Rosetta silent file (secondary structure, phi, psi, omega in degrees, C-alpha in Angstrom):
SEQUENCE: MATKPKTTGTQTVFWWIIWITLTIASFFIGAAFWTPIIADHFGSIRGSKAAFAWVAAVFGTWLIVLVPLIIVMYQKVDKAYEDVRIRRENAALVFRSISIDKAKRLLPAQLRDKIRGVPPSIERGHLVNVVLKDGRQIPNVFIADCKEILGIYDYTEYPFSGDEIHDIEVVDLAHPPQFRQSQWLRLDGVSLGSS
SCORE:     score description
SCORE:     0.000 S_00000001
   1 L     0.000  -26.918 -156.799  -20.604  -26.759   -6.714 S_00000001
   2 L  -104.555    1.489  -86.426  -18.595  -27.734   -9.848 S_00000001
   3 L  -128.335  -58.328 -162.342  -21.906  -27.329  -11.337 S_00000001
   4 L   -33.474  -37.291 -158.451  -21.282  -23.588  -10.932 S_00000001
   5 L   -95.087  -19.137 -160.541  -18.527  -22.405  -13.943 S_00000001
   6 L  -108.469  -43.743 -173.796  -20.457  -23.776  -16.366 S_00000001
   7 H   -85.367    7.713  153.644  -24.043  -22.509  -15.845 S_00000001
   8 H  -103.292   19.431  128.150  -22.405  -19.302  -15.099 S_00000001
   9 H   -67.166  -34.187 -158.506  -20.851  -19.467  -18.825 S_00000001
  10 H   -89.133  -39.191 -152.532  -24.603  -20.727  -20.141 S_00000001
  11 H   -62.555  -58.029 -170.759  -25.695  -17.759  -18.203 S_00000001
  12 H   -40.055  -42.265 -179.555  -23.360  -15.073  -19.382 S_00000001
  13 H   -51.302  -57.596  179.667  -23.330  -16.742  -23.200 S_00000001
  14 H   -27.338  -65.108  171.644  -27.299  -16.061  -22.657 S_00000001
  15 H   -37.286  -37.356 -144.850  -26.889  -12.783  -21.506 S_00000001
  16 H  -100.846  -77.147  178.473  -24.922  -12.001  -24.781 S_00000001
  17 H   -36.695  -50.575 -148.938  -27.675  -13.345  -27.001 S_00000001
  18 H   -66.425  -45.787  179.232  -30.258  -11.811  -25.655 S_00000001
  19 H   -25.750  -60.352 -165.821  -27.890   -7.819  -25.705 S_00000001
  20 H   -67.157  -17.827  175.229  -27.405   -8.815  -29.391 S_00000001
  21 H   -77.344  -49.873  179.195  -31.345   -9.355  -30.180 S_00000001
  22 H   -80.094  -19.966 -164.304  -32.572   -6.628  -28.798 S_00000001
  23 H   -62.885  -33.682 -153.105  -29.547   -4.260  -29.838 S_00000001
  24 H   -86.694  -21.241  176.639  -30.322   -5.430  -33.644 S_00000001
  25 H   -81.672    2.690 -173.707  -34.171   -5.471  -32.756 S_00000001
  26 L  -119.026   23.529  134.246  -34.844   -2.029  -31.759 S_00000001
  27 L  -133.001   61.505  164.893  -33.793   -0.415  -34.955 S_00000001
  28 L  -131.786  -48.830 -174.320  -35.608   -2.393  -37.044 S_00000001
  29 H   -74.074  -17.650  176.439  -38.894   -1.563  -34.923 S_00000001
  30 H   -44.681  -65.218 -173.619  -37.290    2.186  -34.380 S_00000001
  31 H   -20.079  -69.290  176.452  -37.076    1.657  -38.553 S_00000001
  32 H   -63.449  -27.286  177.060  -41.399    0.447  -38.579 S_00000001
  33 H   -58.114  -50.094 -169.948  -42.112    2.683  -36.300 S_00000001
  34 L  -145.247   61.278  159.870  -41.442    5.810  -37.855 S_00000001
  35 L   -94.950  -43.881  178.978  -41.020    4.669  -41.725 S_00000001
  36 H  -101.345  -91.448 -155.531  -44.880    5.997  -42.212 S_00000001
  37 H     1.734  -58.624  167.360  -44.760    8.366  -39.696 S_00000001
  38 H   -66.471  -33.499  164.619  -41.772   10.077  -42.107 S_00000001
  39 H   -96.221  -15.267  147.406  -44.328    9.475  -45.544 S_00000001
  40 H   -43.257  -71.930 -171.929  -47.038   11.278  -43.878 S_00000001
  41 H  -117.340   66.865  174.520  -45.410   14.419  -43.559 S_00000001
  42 H  -119.910  -21.151 -169.901  -42.457   13.960  -45.195 S_00000001
  43 L    82.055  153.874 -175.900  -43.467   12.502  -48.362 S_00000001
  44 L   -39.007  100.651  148.914  -41.386    9.390  -50.284 S_00000001
  45 L   -64.799   64.585  172.106  -38.388    8.317  -47.710 S_00000001
  46 L  -110.357  -15.780 -159.770  -36.495    8.320  -51.278 S_00000001
  47 L   -91.935   79.758  -72.854  -36.601   12.030  -50.976 S_00000001
  48 L  -121.018 -172.652 -109.112  -33.439   13.602  -49.074 S_00000001
  49 L    20.181  -79.708  173.050  -35.564   15.604  -46.569 S_00000001
  50 L   -53.851  -22.469 -168.015  -37.558   12.712  -45.973 S_00000001
  51 L   -56.763  -77.731 -167.051  -34.073   10.348  -46.102 S_00000001
  52 L   -39.294  -38.265 -177.317  -32.485   12.904  -43.803 S_00000001
  53 L  -116.321   16.060  163.383  -35.303   12.860  -40.803 S_00000001
  54 L  -103.220  -10.855  155.242  -36.029    9.338  -41.239 S_00000001
  55 H   -65.743  -70.061  120.538  -32.076    8.700  -40.471 S_00000001
  56 H    46.007 -113.261  179.736  -32.269   11.370  -38.028 S_00000001
  57 H   -14.850 -101.572 -140.721  -35.638    9.246  -36.389 S_00000001
  58 H   -85.380  -16.783  133.845  -34.835    5.991  -36.316 S_00000001
  59 H   -41.676  -54.336  163.156  -31.288    6.456  -36.115 S_00000001
  60 H   -72.953  -14.075  170.542  -31.432    8.648  -32.768 S_00000001
  61 H   -39.909  -78.974 -151.105  -34.373    5.817  -31.723 S_00000001
  62 H   -66.630  -45.490 -160.562  -32.083    3.180  -31.758 S_00000001
  63 H   -51.506  -20.053 -176.470  -29.045    5.242  -30.009 S_00000001
  64 H  -132.960   37.784  121.578  -31.140    5.632  -27.210 S_00000001
  65 H   -30.502  -56.228 -169.263  -32.149    2.460  -26.799 S_00000001
  66 H   -81.780  -51.292 -167.026  -28.922    1.484  -27.157 S_00000001
  67 H   -57.178  -32.747  131.206  -27.763    3.319  -24.653 S_00000001
  68 H   -32.383  -75.964  176.832  -30.155    1.302  -21.568 S_00000001
  69 H   -77.120  -15.367 -179.188  -28.611   -2.078  -23.078 S_00000001
  70 H   -86.335  -30.120  144.605  -24.870   -1.041  -23.367 S_00000001
  71 H   -58.022  -45.400  159.694  -25.149   -0.511  -19.622 S_00000001
  72 H   -65.623  -52.802 -149.671  -26.874   -4.202  -18.176 S_00000001
  73 H   -76.582  -76.451 -160.857  -24.581   -5.725  -20.333 S_00000001
  74 L   -30.856    0.064 -177.749  -20.926   -3.538  -19.077 S_00000001
  75 L  -124.910    6.320  157.430  -22.457   -4.315  -15.683 S_00000001
  76 L   -90.613  -65.171 -179.193  -23.087   -8.462  -16.818 S_00000001
  77 H   -46.755  -51.745 -176.506  -19.678   -8.270  -18.417 S_00000001
  78 H   -52.024  -27.123 -169.870  -17.889   -6.806  -14.958 S_00000001
  79 H  -100.885  -38.552  163.480  -19.660   -9.267  -12.797 S_00000001
  80 H   -48.483  -26.534  143.020  -18.450  -12.098  -15.107 S_00000001
  81 H   -90.813    9.939  132.597  -15.358  -10.815  -14.783 S_00000001
  82 H   -58.586  -21.804  159.708  -15.752  -10.712  -11.031 S_00000001
  83 H   -74.044  -64.122 -151.930  -16.866  -14.352  -11.176 S_00000001
  84 H   -64.766  -32.477 -166.998  -13.892  -15.305  -12.623 S_00000001
  85 L   -85.297  -36.011  145.402  -11.411  -13.519  -10.849 S_00000001
  86 L   -90.288    1.462 -175.259  -12.606  -14.653   -7.454 S_00000001
  87 L   -91.318   12.141 -167.534  -12.795  -18.377   -8.601 S_00000001
  88 L  -119.557  -38.627 -173.428   -9.080  -17.565   -9.458 S_00000001
  89 H   -73.673  -17.465 -153.157   -8.418  -15.892   -5.714 S_00000001
  90 H  -115.644  -45.643  160.340  -10.148  -19.161   -3.987 S_00000001
  91 H   -34.369  -66.503  174.609   -8.272  -21.557   -6.310 S_00000001
  92 H   -71.073  -28.471 -178.735   -5.281  -20.238   -5.069 S_00000001
  93 L   -71.402   49.571  166.084   -5.883  -19.277   -1.589 S_00000001
  94 L  -128.322  151.030  179.389   -5.764  -23.451   -0.643 S_00000001
  95 L   -98.703  133.883 -164.045   -4.906  -24.529    2.522 S_00000001
  96 E   -93.817  178.147 -177.624   -4.309  -28.076    3.706 S_00000001
  97 L  -161.432 -177.940 -139.294   -6.229  -29.322    6.776 S_00000001
  98 L  -165.744  145.591  134.316   -6.903  -31.723    9.573 S_00000001
  99 E  -144.532 -165.951 -131.747   -8.832  -31.960   12.661 S_00000001
 100 L  -175.064   94.530  173.300   -7.052  -32.441   16.341 S_00000001
 101 L   -48.681  100.838  174.830   -9.445  -32.376   19.239 S_00000001
 102 H    49.413  -83.278 -150.637   -9.729  -29.412   20.827 S_00000001
 103 H   -88.153   -3.988  171.367   -8.489  -30.380   23.991 S_00000001
 104 H  -107.713   16.724  178.834   -4.808  -31.600   22.676 S_00000001
 105 L  -122.021   13.282  165.536   -4.629  -28.175   20.607 S_00000001
 106 E  -102.999  152.134  169.606   -4.650  -25.851   23.901 S_00000001
 107 L   -27.885  158.758  132.394   -2.094  -23.506   25.601 S_00000001
 108 L   -45.486  124.409 -178.716   -0.933  -24.509   28.959 S_00000001
 109 H   -61.849  -23.598  166.340   -2.637  -21.844   30.937 S_00000001
 110 H   -77.302   17.035  179.214    0.968  -20.037   32.030 S_00000001
 111 H  -105.216  -57.549 -150.950    1.506  -19.693   27.915 S_00000001
 112 H   -56.790  -54.352  152.111   -1.851  -18.323   27.709 S_00000001
 113 L   -16.526  -55.827 -141.191   -1.016  -15.504   30.227 S_00000001
 114 L   -53.323  -22.214 -166.673    2.505  -14.968   28.548 S_00000001
 115 L  -111.070   13.719  155.725    0.571  -14.168   24.989 S_00000001
 116 L  -108.440   22.356  150.455   -1.845  -12.190   25.968 S_00000001
 117 L   -48.680  -36.504 -105.735    0.764   -9.836   27.173 S_00000001
 118 L  -140.218  127.121 -146.077    1.840   -9.591   23.684 S_00000001
 119 L  -102.587   73.990 -164.092    0.400   -7.506   20.849 S_00000001
 120 L   -19.156 -173.243  160.411   -1.329  -10.108   18.388 S_00000001
 121 L  -131.543  -97.950 -114.889    0.020  -10.067   14.889 S_00000001
 122 L  -126.930  160.703  143.472   -3.022  -10.332   12.692 S_00000001
 123 L     8.136   96.964 -179.836   -6.428   -9.431   14.113 S_00000001
 124 L    82.025   -5.747 -148.734   -7.117  -12.623   17.395 S_00000001
 125 L  -118.332 -167.794 -168.130   -4.158  -14.375   16.300 S_00000001
 126 L  -173.657   81.003 -163.839   -0.253  -14.976   17.051 S_00000001
 127 E  -121.392  147.940 -159.905    2.096  -16.446   15.678 S_00000001
 128 E  -120.502  173.791 -171.032    5.177  -18.117   17.488 S_00000001
 129 E  -118.089  135.061  172.032    7.877  -20.369   17.049 S_00000001
 130 E   -87.610  177.875   92.961    6.515  -23.334   20.074 S_00000001
 131 E   -76.854  122.506  155.904    9.381  -24.958   22.226 S_00000001
 132 E  -129.241  177.440  133.349    8.863  -27.950   23.916 S_00000001
 133 L    62.068  -73.857 -157.514    9.095  -30.147   26.663 S_00000001
 134 L   -75.679    1.677 -168.213   11.849  -32.554   25.045 S_00000001
 135 L    98.348   -9.413 -179.168   14.251  -28.790   23.591 S_00000001
 136 E   -75.209  167.983 -134.211   12.427  -29.253   20.147 S_00000001
 137 E  -134.477  142.179  158.140   11.639  -25.953   17.985 S_00000001
 138 E  -152.373   98.252  168.158    8.242  -26.204   15.960 S_00000001
 139 E   -53.681  136.187  154.626    8.767  -23.032   13.600 S_00000001
 140 E    71.314   20.059 -165.262    5.506  -20.875   12.892 S_00000001
 141 E  -112.174  145.756 -151.622    2.702  -22.259   14.345 S_00000001
 142 E   -93.427  115.055  157.460   -0.805  -19.700   14.445 S_00000001
 143 L  -106.057  144.056 -174.628   -2.305  -19.541   17.983 S_00000001
 144 L   -97.651  160.026 -175.389   -6.285  -17.951   17.824 S_00000001
 145 L   -23.997  106.813  173.187   -6.902  -15.772   20.690 S_00000001
 146 L    -6.823   68.391  162.101   -4.549  -16.454   22.638 S_00000001
 147 L   175.304  -16.054 -161.311   -5.131  -20.306   24.215 S_00000001
 148 E  -118.115   64.086  176.585   -6.299  -22.443   20.977 S_00000001
 149 L   -61.065  135.114 -166.463   -3.559  -23.772   18.039 S_00000001
 150 L  -100.500  -38.706 -170.598   -5.251  -23.347   14.488 S_00000001
 151 E  -163.974  160.397 -155.466   -2.691  -24.128   12.357 S_00000001
 152 E  -133.270  116.590 -169.354    0.666  -25.055   11.884 S_00000001
 153 E  -103.667  146.381  147.160    2.843  -24.185    8.600 S_00000001
 154 L    81.299   29.653  158.430    5.244  -26.706    6.626 S_00000001
 155 L  -153.381  144.889  157.530    3.795  -30.154    8.160 S_00000001
 156 L   -48.611  -46.325 -147.307    1.017  -32.632    7.634 S_00000001
 157 L  -152.954  157.572 -171.400   -0.107  -34.111   10.259 S_00000001
 158 L   -64.224  170.191  176.806    0.574  -31.759   14.463 S_00000001
 159 L  -161.855   26.214  151.780    3.634  -33.461   15.458 S_00000001
 160 L   167.893  138.520  166.730    3.398  -32.783   19.172 S_00000001
 161 L  -118.336 -173.132 -160.523   -0.007  -31.389   21.299 S_00000001
 162 L    -6.954  -80.853 -143.246   -0.981  -28.372   24.113 S_00000001
 163 L   -72.425  155.578  -57.196    1.182  -30.270   27.304 S_00000001
 164 L    20.472  -41.879  179.196    4.021  -30.724   25.268 S_00000001
 165 L  -118.690  138.334  177.807    4.907  -27.218   25.557 S_00000001
 166 L   -64.421  -50.747 -153.164    7.448  -25.775   27.246 S_00000001
 167 E  -167.742  160.454 -159.691    7.914  -22.074   26.235 S_00000001
 168 L  -118.007 -135.565  158.757    6.408  -20.195   23.511 S_00000001
 169 L   148.277  116.288 -168.629    8.386  -16.732   21.965 S_00000001
 170 E   -91.802  148.634 -143.613    5.813  -14.917   19.195 S_00000001
 171 L  -102.656  158.193 -128.725    7.511  -14.507   15.886 S_00000001
 172 L  -119.508  151.880  173.824    9.405  -10.870   15.111 S_00000001
 173 L  -148.355   -0.505  172.218    6.643   -9.728   11.505 S_00000001
 174 L   -53.416  -32.151  174.135    8.654   -6.265   11.135 S_00000001
 175 L  -146.338   80.752  162.757   10.150   -9.047    8.313 S_00000001
 176 L    -1.089  123.294 -178.663    8.019  -11.893    7.645 S_00000001
 177 L   -62.195 -147.834 -167.961    8.977  -15.327    6.133 S_00000001
 178 L  -147.632   94.270  175.595    7.428  -15.142    2.547 S_00000001
 179 L   -91.491  152.472 -174.168    4.548  -18.460    3.562 S_00000001
 180 L  -126.709  127.300 -179.024    3.382  -19.666    0.569 S_00000001
 181 H   -53.685  -68.372 -134.204   -0.907  -20.913    2.124 S_00000001
 182 H   -44.207  -27.551 -165.070   -0.714  -24.283    0.137 S_00000001
 183 H   -80.545  -25.923 -167.193    2.499  -25.041    2.816 S_00000001
 184 E   -91.383  127.931 -162.814   -0.294  -24.507    5.842 S_00000001
 185 E  -108.580  134.202  154.588   -1.872  -27.480    7.903 S_00000001
 186 E   -90.199  160.490 -153.863   -5.227  -25.900   10.195 S_00000001
 187 L  -120.136  -17.648 -150.585   -5.743  -28.378   12.957 S_00000001
 188 E  -126.490   83.254  139.197   -9.749  -27.718   13.407 S_00000001
 189 L    20.562   -1.397  156.489  -10.807  -29.537   10.239 S_00000001
 190 L   -62.946  147.195  174.878  -12.332  -26.686    8.690 S_00000001
 191 L  -122.519 -155.143  151.242  -11.215  -26.133    5.005 S_00000001
 192 L  -120.112  166.426 -133.216  -12.315  -24.264    2.585 S_00000001
 193 L   105.119  -76.369 -162.199  -15.686  -23.510    1.625 S_00000001
 194 L   -15.549  134.045  169.025  -16.702  -25.118    5.100 S_00000001
 195 L   -78.780    0.000    0.000  -19.302  -22.977    6.489 S_00000001
């Protein structure tokens, strides 16, 4: 995985070299093709009429060949920029992850029923504040599929288990908190890049 950016960079340089080579070669191939034909029909290339025909034929052919080369190179450059953009975005999307047994992450049955009656914060998930039986409050806990505690914000470890939860309060997302991706702790052991 670590060698992919280097390989991609090598491929990009390789495509640039091929493109420049084909661009230059297409000019000389056009010149080699048209020079004898123009000489046969118009005489020496040094004459003004023959020179004009030669320039029109060689550069016309070169431009016709150059257009598809430009299109192909544009696509390659565009893909290279897109790959760099995706790598930057993925580098920014970093979160912590630990593996907690699912049985310890399940909501009690009565709270599952309560959360089912509330519209989800995002597709298949609710952002809630948890009230524990000992009175502690844990803000910004993510519940997936109305039953599984999947993430918690601004913690490095899982500070409670599902059976310690007394109540939940759904976070009002009309004015959402400013979350940083790196501060989320995912509890199912899945990390970025896991299949």
